[in-house]
Each structure stands twice: as structure tokens, then as C-alpha cells.
Amino acid sequence: MSKLQSPVLPGATLGVLGGGQLGRMFSHAATQMGYRVAVLDPAESGPAAEVSTHHIRSAYDDESGLLELAQLCDAVTTEFENVPAQSLRFLQQHVPVSPAPDAVEIAQSRIREKTFFVQHGIPTNHHCLVVQSADIADAFAQMSGKAVIKTTTLGYDGKGQQVCNSAQEMLKAFESFGAVECLVEDFVAFDAEVSVIIARDIHGNAEVFPVAENQHRNGILDVSIVPARVNDSITEGARKIAHQVADALDYVGVLAIEMFVVGDNLLVNEIAPRPHNSGHYTLDATNYSQFDLQVRMLCGLSPVPIELLKPVVMLNILGDLVLHEKFSWHTLMQDPHAHIHEYGKESARAGRKMAHVNFLGDDAGELLNRAEQFKQLFYPAS
Ligand code: AMP
């Protein structure tokens, strides 16, 4: 297995698996620091490829493409969790890879994730596995009257999951997902959703970004508010859980942990072995961004203490907005509080993440109003 012998320094080439917006923002951070970036992605072009030095157009499981990446790079990471763990293991024979394939593999499956939480005493909501239609009635009966069914793999942004109020409804959802293995969990009537991004190095030193409060719309992140409007004990608890998860995984890199706040308690919903949409506020509002830290962790450097410079509200701009007849970037470009990050995607479609805006100012409440007012031009009132 290839391991870092010494820190990888500017001038070296870093590899990233995946060519979406997270790869683009990684590439921006790395190139600013003086690294070259090679993107491996099957698409002809895309958000990351267009801002990177090299683009290897290859399937994620094609060994010749992976070998080319390994030969070109001094260290390799991934921008999304659905890269086959086998591909990461193959790469690891030739070039240092972080996060470790084992950690990525856990985050790829909702049931592996939940099992991991339970094994390590990390609080999570009640759940069970269903593999066939015959399991549904029993699974629903184990929950408290309202439950969520989620495909164990490949679900994202609300896809592959449904809230169910009866076993019949759940059976229908299970069949509509193609009767694939699913996780069933209690519906959580949460007070808030929060997330924490943690960066951990090869020696186990870790730094945590400020806790974000997240609001979703149709299962997709809509806004993140920082500082989160939760009490100190929740903030401290969320940070503690982030350390606990990263340590238990012996994680190297940037890791996101999403949690539900229920009264004074936190329940971990899921983790992502990479920078996360709810950490995009760090591009403008903290002294270092989650992508800066992704680069540093990949290169064997230590994490740096993180400071919040200003309150911030991050608003996701989905295809729904961009396709709206009244949409214009001009409105946002005129707002001195609005920092725009557009991903360079060729086409918009409903639900697709096209850009985000960080509204930066002195008062998070005022920034939230600003984001809400902008959204209301396009979305029906929620
Ligand atoms: P996930 O893909 O698991 O992150 O789910 C996307 C969003 O759906 C979450 O951020 C919540 O807003 C909602 N959600 C997921 N699971 C549950 C649950 N068990 N109870 C209530 N809401 C949920």
C-alpha cells in the first residue's frame, strides 16, 4: 500500500475521482495553493474538468484510467462516495489515497453506516433492514407509526427515499424502488437539522468547522445558517460527535456528519466522506474553507484552527430557479452581500444543483430574510 512519506507540497499534482461541483471547488482551492489537479471522470467535460490541469476520461472501475491517474499524481482523493471501494483499493497500491477505502465503503451504504454508529455508541435513530416484500409489515410495526424507507445505496438529495404512514404505503415505495435492499427508520420529528464538517490528519489531529443549521426542501438542502440557532450544549454535542465519528473511522480527510436535533439530544442521520453542501458557506465565511482543508489533509499537512469571520446564510440555487422565466443572475450580482458560486454545468434541470450563494453580513436573521426574499421570487411560498 502506498503511503505518504512526507508532505505533498505546491507544484505536485493531486488527483480527484469525480468531476462535479465538489471536484471543481477542490480544484479551485488546490490550484490557488499552487498544485496541479487531475480529474478522473467518465463525462466528456464538466464542472471540475473545466478548471483542472488534466482530465482523464475514464469509468471509475477502468484500471487503465485509474493507473494513468496514479502515475500522474502524488496523492488522490474522491469528491463523491459512490466510487467503487475496489477502485480506491486498486489506486492505493500505486499512490497514497485518502480517505481510506474502508471509510468510504461504510458511507456508501446506509445500513453499514447505521451498524457502524451502533457499534461505536454514536446516537442514531431506530432502524432496521428490509430485503424482501415479506419484511415490510414487521419493519413498519417496529417503528412508531410514521417511518422513512430509504434504499441502502445510491440514494441522494431525497431520491430513493419516502416517508410512509402505513405498511401498505411502504410496500408500494419498496416496489417502486425495484425491491432493492432498503433501510427503514423511524420518522424523526426534529426541532432542527445540523451538520458538522471535520478535518482530520494522518496523526489524528482534527479541527471542526462551525456547526451549520440546515433546512431542506423536497429532500434537498435549501439553506444553511451559520452560526446555527441552537444552544451551546447542542453545539458542543455536535462537535463531540464529529470527533467521535472521525476517530472511530480513523479518518483522514474532510468528513461531514448530518444530525437531527430533538430537544436536548442529537441523532446522527448520515455521514459523507468528503466536503459537503452544508459546508459551502466556508468558501466565504471562515478563514479556511472545507476544500482548503481537504487539500491539506490529502497532502499530509496538519489541520488549522477554524474561525468564523462573519455570520452567513448559504442558499442553494437549483435548476428549478435557473429555468424560471424570471431568473437572472443580475439580481444577485447587485447584492453586495451575495457571493455567487456557479458550477459551470452545461444544462439545468429541476432538482439539479447549479450554484450556491453565500449571503455574508453581520446578522444571520437579516441574511436569512434576504435569502428567503430572493427565493420567493421563484418558488411558491413554502
Ligand atoms: P438523507 O438523504 O438521509 O440525508 O435525507 C434527506 C433529508 O430528508 C434529511 O435531511 C431530512 O430533512 C429528511 N429525513 C431523512 N430521514 C429522516 C427521518 N428519519 N425523519 C425525518 N426526516 C428525515
Coordinates of C-alpha atoms and ligand atoms in Angstrom, one line a residue:
M1 CA 0.0 0.0 0.0
S2 CA 1.3 3.4 -1.0
K3 CA 1.7 5.9 2.0
L4 CA 2.8 9.5 2.2
Q5 CA 6.4 9.6 3.2
S6 CA 6.5 13.4 3.6
P7 CA 4.0 16.2 2.9
V8 CA 3.0 16.8 -0.7
L9 CA 3.8 20.4 -1.5
P10 CA 2.7 23.0 -4.1
G11 CA 3.9 22.1 -7.5
A12 CA 2.8 18.5 -7.1
T13 CA -0.2 17.0 -8.8
L14 CA -3.3 16.0 -6.9
G15 CA -5.9 13.6 -8.2
V16 CA -9.7 13.6 -7.6
L17 CA -12.2 11.0 -8.6
G18 CA -15.4 12.6 -9.8
G19 CA -15.9 15.7 -11.9
G20 CA -18.9 17.6 -10.3
Q21 CA -19.0 20.8 -8.3
L22 CA -17.2 19.4 -5.3
G23 CA -14.3 18.4 -7.6
R24 CA -14.4 21.9 -9.1
M25 CA -14.2 23.6 -5.7
F26 CA -11.4 21.2 -4.6
S27 CA -9.6 22.1 -7.8
H28 CA -10.0 25.8 -7.2
A29 CA -8.6 25.5 -3.7
A30 CA -5.7 23.3 -4.8
T31 CA -4.7 25.4 -7.9
Q32 CA -4.8 28.5 -5.8
M33 CA -2.2 26.9 -3.5
G34 CA -0.1 26.0 -6.5
Y35 CA -0.9 22.4 -7.0
R36 CA -1.9 20.9 -10.3
V37 CA -5.1 18.8 -10.4
A38 CA -6.0 15.7 -12.4
V39 CA -9.7 14.8 -12.5
L40 CA -10.9 11.3 -13.4
D41 CA -14.5 11.3 -14.6
P42 CA -16.3 9.5 -17.4
A43 CA -18.1 12.6 -18.8
E44 CA -16.7 14.5 -21.8
S45 CA -16.5 17.7 -19.7
G46 CA -17.9 19.0 -16.5
P47 CA -17.6 21.4 -13.6
A48 CA -14.2 20.0 -12.3
A49 CA -12.6 19.1 -15.6
E50 CA -13.0 22.7 -17.0
V51 CA -10.9 24.2 -14.2
S52 CA -8.3 21.5 -13.8
T53 CA -4.9 20.8 -15.4
H54 CA -5.7 17.2 -16.5
H55 CA -8.9 15.3 -17.3
I56 CA -8.7 11.6 -17.6
R57 CA -11.9 10.5 -19.2
S58 CA -12.5 7.0 -17.8
A59 CA -15.0 4.9 -16.0
Y60 CA -14.4 4.7 -12.2
D61 CA -13.6 1.0 -12.4
D62 CA -11.4 1.0 -15.5
E63 CA -7.9 0.0 -14.3
S64 CA -6.1 1.7 -17.2
G65 CA -7.7 5.0 -16.4
L66 CA -7.0 4.6 -12.7
L67 CA -3.4 3.7 -13.4
E68 CA -3.0 6.8 -15.5
L69 CA -4.3 8.9 -12.6
A70 CA -2.0 7.1 -10.2
Q71 CA 1.1 7.7 -12.4
L72 CA 0.2 11.4 -12.8
C73 CA -0.5 12.2 -9.2
D74 CA 1.3 12.4 -5.8
A75 CA -1.9 11.8 -3.9
V76 CA -5.5 11.0 -4.8
T77 CA -8.9 11.7 -3.1
T78 CA -12.6 11.4 -4.1
E79 CA -15.3 14.0 -4.4
F80 CA -18.2 11.6 -4.1
E81 CA -18.8 8.4 -2.1
N82 CA -20.1 6.2 -4.9
V83 CA -16.7 5.5 -6.4
P84 CA -16.2 1.7 -6.0
A85 CA -14.2 1.0 -2.9
Q86 CA -12.3 -1.6 -5.1
S87 CA -11.1 1.2 -7.3
L88 CA -9.8 3.1 -4.3
R89 CA -8.0 -0.1 -3.2
F90 CA -6.5 -0.5 -6.6
L91 CA -5.3 3.1 -6.7
Q92 CA -3.8 2.7 -3.2
Q93 CA -1.4 0.1 -4.4
H94 CA 0.2 2.9 -6.6
V95 CA -0.4 6.2 -4.9
P96 CA -1.4 7.5 -1.5
V97 CA -5.2 7.7 -1.2
S98 CA -7.4 9.4 1.4
P99 CA -9.9 9.0 2.8
A100 CA -9.3 5.2 3.3
P101 CA -11.4 2.9 1.1
D102 CA -12.9 1.3 4.2
A103 CA -14.3 4.6 5.4
V104 CA -15.7 5.4 2.0
E105 CA -17.3 1.9 1.9
I106 CA -19.1 2.5 5.2
A107 CA -20.5 5.8 3.9
Q108 CA -21.7 4.2 0.7
S109 CA -24.3 2.1 2.4
R110 CA -26.9 3.4 4.8
I111 CA -27.1 0.1 6.6
R112 CA -23.3 -0.2 7.0
E113 CA -23.4 3.4 8.3
K114 CA -26.1 2.7 10.9
T115 CA -24.4 -0.5 12.0
F116 CA -21.1 1.4 12.4
F117 CA -22.9 4.1 14.6
V118 CA -24.5 1.4 16.8
Q119 CA -21.2 -0.5 17.2
H120 CA -19.4 2.7 18.3
G121 CA -22.1 4.1 20.6
I122 CA -22.9 7.0 18.2
P123 CA -26.5 8.1 18.8
T124 CA -28.8 7.4 15.8
N125 CA -32.5 6.7 15.2
H126 CA -34.2 3.4 15.4
H127 CA -33.9 1.4 12.2
C128 CA -34.0 -2.0 10.5
L129 CA -33.1 -3.6 7.2
V130 CA -35.6 -4.9 4.7
V131 CA -34.6 -7.2 1.8
Q132 CA -37.9 -8.5 0.5
S133 CA -41.6 -7.5 0.5
A134 CA -42.3 -10.0 3.2
D135 CA -40.1 -8.0 5.7
I136 CA -42.1 -4.8 5.3
A137 CA -45.1 -5.4 7.7
D138 CA -42.7 -6.4 10.5
A139 CA -40.4 -3.5 9.8
F140 CA -43.2 -0.9 9.9
A141 CA -44.6 -2.4 13.1
Q142 CA -41.2 -1.9 14.8
M143 CA -41.4 1.9 14.1
S144 CA -43.6 4.4 15.8
G145 CA -46.4 4.9 13.3
K146 CA -44.5 7.0 10.8
A147 CA -41.3 5.8 9.1
V148 CA -38.9 6.5 6.3
I149 CA -37.8 3.9 3.8
K150 CA -34.5 4.5 2.0
T151 CA -32.6 2.4 -0.5
T152 CA -29.4 1.4 1.3
T153 CA -27.2 2.5 -1.6
L154 CA -27.1 5.3 -4.3
G155 CA -29.9 7.5 -2.7
Y156 CA -29.1 11.2 -2.6
D157 CA -30.9 14.5 -2.5
G158 CA -34.2 12.9 -1.4
K159 CA -34.1 10.3 -4.2
G160 CA -34.6 6.7 -3.2
Q161 CA -36.5 7.5 0.0
Q162 CA -40.1 8.0 1.1
V163 CA -41.9 8.9 4.3
C164 CA -44.7 6.3 5.0
N165 CA -47.7 6.3 7.3
S166 CA -48.6 2.7 6.7
A167 CA -47.1 -0.7 5.8
Q168 CA -49.1 -0.7 2.6
E169 CA -47.6 2.7 1.6
M170 CA -44.1 1.3 2.5
L171 CA -44.6 -1.8 0.4
K172 CA -45.5 0.4 -2.6
A173 CA -42.4 2.5 -2.1
F174 CA -40.3 -0.6 -1.7
E175 CA -41.6 -1.9 -5.0
S176 CA -41.2 1.4 -6.8
F177 CA -37.5 1.4 -5.8
G178 CA -37.2 -2.0 -7.6
A179 CA -37.4 -4.1 -4.4
V180 CA -33.8 -3.5 -3.7
E181 CA -32.4 -3.7 -0.1
C182 CA -33.7 -0.8 2.0
L183 CA -33.3 0.7 5.4
V184 CA -36.4 1.5 7.3
E185 CA -36.1 4.1 10.1
D186 CA -38.3 6.0 12.5
F187 CA -39.5 9.3 11.2
V188 CA -37.8 11.9 13.4
A189 CA -39.9 15.0 14.4
F190 CA -36.8 17.0 14.7
D191 CA -36.5 20.6 16.0
A192 CA -33.6 21.3 13.7
E193 CA -31.1 19.7 11.4
V194 CA -27.4 20.5 11.9
S195 CA -24.2 19.3 10.3
V196 CA -20.6 19.4 11.2
I197 CA -17.6 19.3 8.9
I198 CA -14.4 17.9 10.5
A199 CA -10.9 17.7 9.0
R200 CA -8.6 15.0 10.5
D201 CA -5.0 14.4 9.6
I202 CA -2.8 11.3 9.4
H203 CA -1.8 11.7 13.1
G204 CA -5.4 12.0 14.3
N205 CA -5.3 15.8 14.8
A206 CA -8.7 17.3 13.9
E207 CA -10.4 20.6 13.5
V208 CA -14.1 21.2 13.3
F209 CA -15.9 23.9 11.3
P210 CA -18.7 25.9 12.9
V211 CA -22.0 24.0 13.2
A212 CA -24.4 24.7 10.4
E213 CA -28.2 24.7 10.7
N214 CA -29.7 23.1 7.6
Q215 CA -33.1 23.5 6.0
H216 CA -34.2 21.1 3.3
R217 CA -36.8 21.4 0.6
N218 CA -38.1 18.2 -1.1
G219 CA -35.2 16.3 0.5
I220 CA -32.6 18.6 -1.0
L221 CA -30.5 21.1 1.1
D222 CA -32.0 24.5 0.6
V223 CA -30.3 26.8 3.1
S224 CA -27.6 26.6 5.7
I225 CA -27.4 29.1 8.5
V226 CA -24.2 29.7 10.5
P227 CA -24.0 30.1 13.4
A228 CA -26.7 27.5 13.9
R229 CA -29.6 28.8 16.0
V230 CA -29.1 26.1 18.7
N231 CA -27.9 26.2 22.3
D232 CA -24.3 25.8 23.4
S233 CA -24.9 22.3 24.7
I234 CA -26.1 21.2 21.2
T235 CA -23.2 22.9 19.5
E236 CA -20.7 21.2 21.9
G237 CA -22.5 17.9 21.5
A238 CA -22.4 18.1 17.7
R239 CA -18.7 18.9 17.7
K240 CA -18.0 16.0 20.1
I241 CA -20.0 13.6 17.9
A242 CA -18.0 14.7 14.9
H243 CA -14.7 13.9 16.7
Q244 CA -16.1 10.6 17.9
V245 CA -17.1 9.5 14.3
A246 CA -13.9 10.7 12.7
D247 CA -11.8 8.9 15.4
A248 CA -13.8 5.7 15.2
L249 CA -13.2 5.6 11.4
D250 CA -9.5 6.6 11.9
Y251 CA -10.5 9.1 9.2
V252 CA -8.0 11.1 7.1
G253 CA -9.6 13.9 5.1
V254 CA -12.7 16.0 5.4
L255 CA -15.8 14.3 6.7
A256 CA -19.4 15.7 7.0
I257 CA -21.8 14.5 9.7
E258 CA -25.5 15.3 9.5
M259 CA -27.6 15.2 12.6
F260 CA -31.1 15.8 13.8
V261 CA -31.7 17.9 16.9
V262 CA -34.5 16.5 19.1
G263 CA -34.9 18.5 22.3
D264 CA -31.6 18.3 24.0
N265 CA -30.5 15.3 22.0
L266 CA -28.7 14.7 18.8
L267 CA -29.2 11.7 16.4
V268 CA -26.7 11.1 13.6
N269 CA -28.6 10.8 10.3
E270 CA -25.7 10.2 7.9
I271 CA -22.1 10.9 7.0
A272 CA -20.3 11.9 3.8
P273 CA -16.7 11.1 3.3
R274 CA -15.9 14.4 1.6
P275 CA -16.7 18.1 1.7
H276 CA -20.4 18.7 1.9
N277 CA -23.0 21.1 0.5
S278 CA -23.7 22.3 4.0
G279 CA -20.1 23.3 4.3
H280 CA -20.1 25.6 1.2
Y281 CA -20.5 28.6 3.5
T282 CA -16.8 28.1 4.4
L283 CA -15.8 29.4 1.0
D284 CA -16.6 32.9 2.2
A285 CA -17.2 32.9 5.9
T286 CA -14.3 31.1 7.5
N287 CA -10.6 31.7 7.4
Y288 CA -10.1 28.4 5.6
S289 CA -12.7 26.6 3.5
Q290 CA -13.6 22.9 3.7
F291 CA -11.8 22.5 0.3
D292 CA -8.6 24.1 1.6
L293 CA -8.6 21.6 4.4
Q294 CA -9.4 18.7 2.0
V295 CA -6.2 19.7 0.2
R296 CA -4.2 20.0 3.4
M297 CA -5.4 16.6 4.7
L298 CA -4.7 14.9 1.4
C299 CA -1.2 16.3 1.3
G300 CA -0.3 15.2 4.8
L301 CA -0.4 18.6 6.4
S302 CA -2.0 19.5 9.7
P303 CA -5.4 21.0 10.1
V304 CA -5.6 24.7 11.0
P305 CA -7.8 26.3 13.7
I306 CA -11.0 27.5 12.0
E307 CA -12.6 30.8 12.7
L308 CA -16.0 32.1 11.6
L309 CA -15.3 35.6 10.2
K310 CA -19.0 36.6 9.6
P311 CA -22.5 35.2 10.0
V312 CA -23.6 33.6 6.8
V313 CA -26.6 32.1 5.0
M314 CA -25.9 29.7 2.2
L315 CA -28.7 29.3 -0.4
N316 CA -28.6 26.5 -3.0
I317 CA -29.6 27.5 -6.5
L318 CA -31.3 24.6 -8.1
G319 CA -32.2 24.1 -11.8
D320 CA -35.8 24.9 -10.8
L321 CA -34.7 28.5 -10.2
V322 CA -32.4 28.8 -13.1
L323 CA -35.0 27.6 -15.5
H324 CA -37.6 30.0 -14.2
E325 CA -38.5 32.7 -16.7
K326 CA -37.9 35.5 -14.2
F327 CA -34.5 34.2 -13.1
S328 CA -31.5 36.4 -13.6
W329 CA -28.1 36.4 -12.1
H330 CA -28.2 40.1 -12.3
T331 CA -30.5 40.4 -9.2
L332 CA -27.9 38.6 -7.1
M333 CA -24.9 40.3 -8.7
Q334 CA -26.3 43.6 -7.5
D335 CA -26.5 42.5 -3.9
P336 CA -23.2 43.3 -2.1
H337 CA -23.9 40.6 0.5
A338 CA -24.2 37.8 -2.1
H339 CA -21.2 35.8 -3.0
I340 CA -22.0 33.6 -6.0
H341 CA -20.5 30.3 -6.8
E342 CA -21.7 28.9 -10.2
Y343 CA -20.7 25.4 -11.1
G344 CA -20.4 25.6 -14.9
K345 CA -22.9 22.8 -15.6
E346 CA -24.0 22.6 -19.2
S347 CA -27.7 22.3 -18.6
A348 CA -30.2 22.9 -15.9
R349 CA -32.9 20.6 -14.7
A350 CA -35.3 20.6 -11.8
G351 CA -33.6 19.5 -8.6
R352 CA -30.1 19.8 -10.0
K353 CA -27.6 21.8 -8.0
M354 CA -26.4 24.6 -10.3
A355 CA -24.8 27.1 -7.9
H356 CA -25.0 28.4 -4.4
V357 CA -24.9 31.9 -2.9
N358 CA -23.3 32.8 0.4
F359 CA -25.0 35.8 1.9
L360 CA -22.5 37.3 4.2
G361 CA -23.2 40.1 6.8
D362 CA -23.4 40.9 10.5
D363 CA -26.8 39.5 11.3
A364 CA -27.8 35.9 10.3
G365 CA -31.5 36.8 10.7
E366 CA -31.3 39.6 8.2
L367 CA -29.3 37.4 5.8
L368 CA -32.0 34.7 6.1
N369 CA -34.7 37.2 5.2
R370 CA -32.6 38.2 2.2
A371 CA -32.3 34.6 1.0
E372 CA -36.0 34.0 1.6
Q373 CA -37.0 37.1 -0.3
F374 CA -34.8 36.1 -3.3
K375 CA -36.3 32.5 -3.3
Q376 CA -39.8 33.7 -3.1
L377 CA -39.4 35.4 -6.5
F378 CA -39.3 31.9 -7.9
Y379 CA -40.7 29.3 -5.5
P380 CA -44.3 29.2 -4.3
A381 CA -44.4 30.1 -0.7
S382 CA -43.4 27.1 1.5
Ligands
AMP1 P1 -30.9 11.9 3.8 O1 -30.7 11.5 2.4 O2 -30.9 10.7 4.7 O3 -29.9 12.9 4.3 O4 -32.3 12.6 3.9 C1 -32.6 13.9 3.3 C2 -33.5 14.7 4.2 O5 -34.7 14.0 4.4 C3 -32.9 14.9 5.6 O6 -32.0 15.9 5.7 C4 -34.2 15.2 6.4 O7 -34.7 16.5 6.2 C5 -35.2 14.2 5.8 N1 -35.1 12.9 6.5 C6 -34.4 11.9 6.3 N2 -34.5 10.9 7.1 C7 -35.5 11.3 8.0 C8 -36.1 10.8 9.2 N3 -35.8 9.5 9.6 N4 -37.0 11.5 9.8 C9 -37.4 12.8 9.4 N5 -36.8 13.3 8.3 C10 -35.9 12.6 7.6

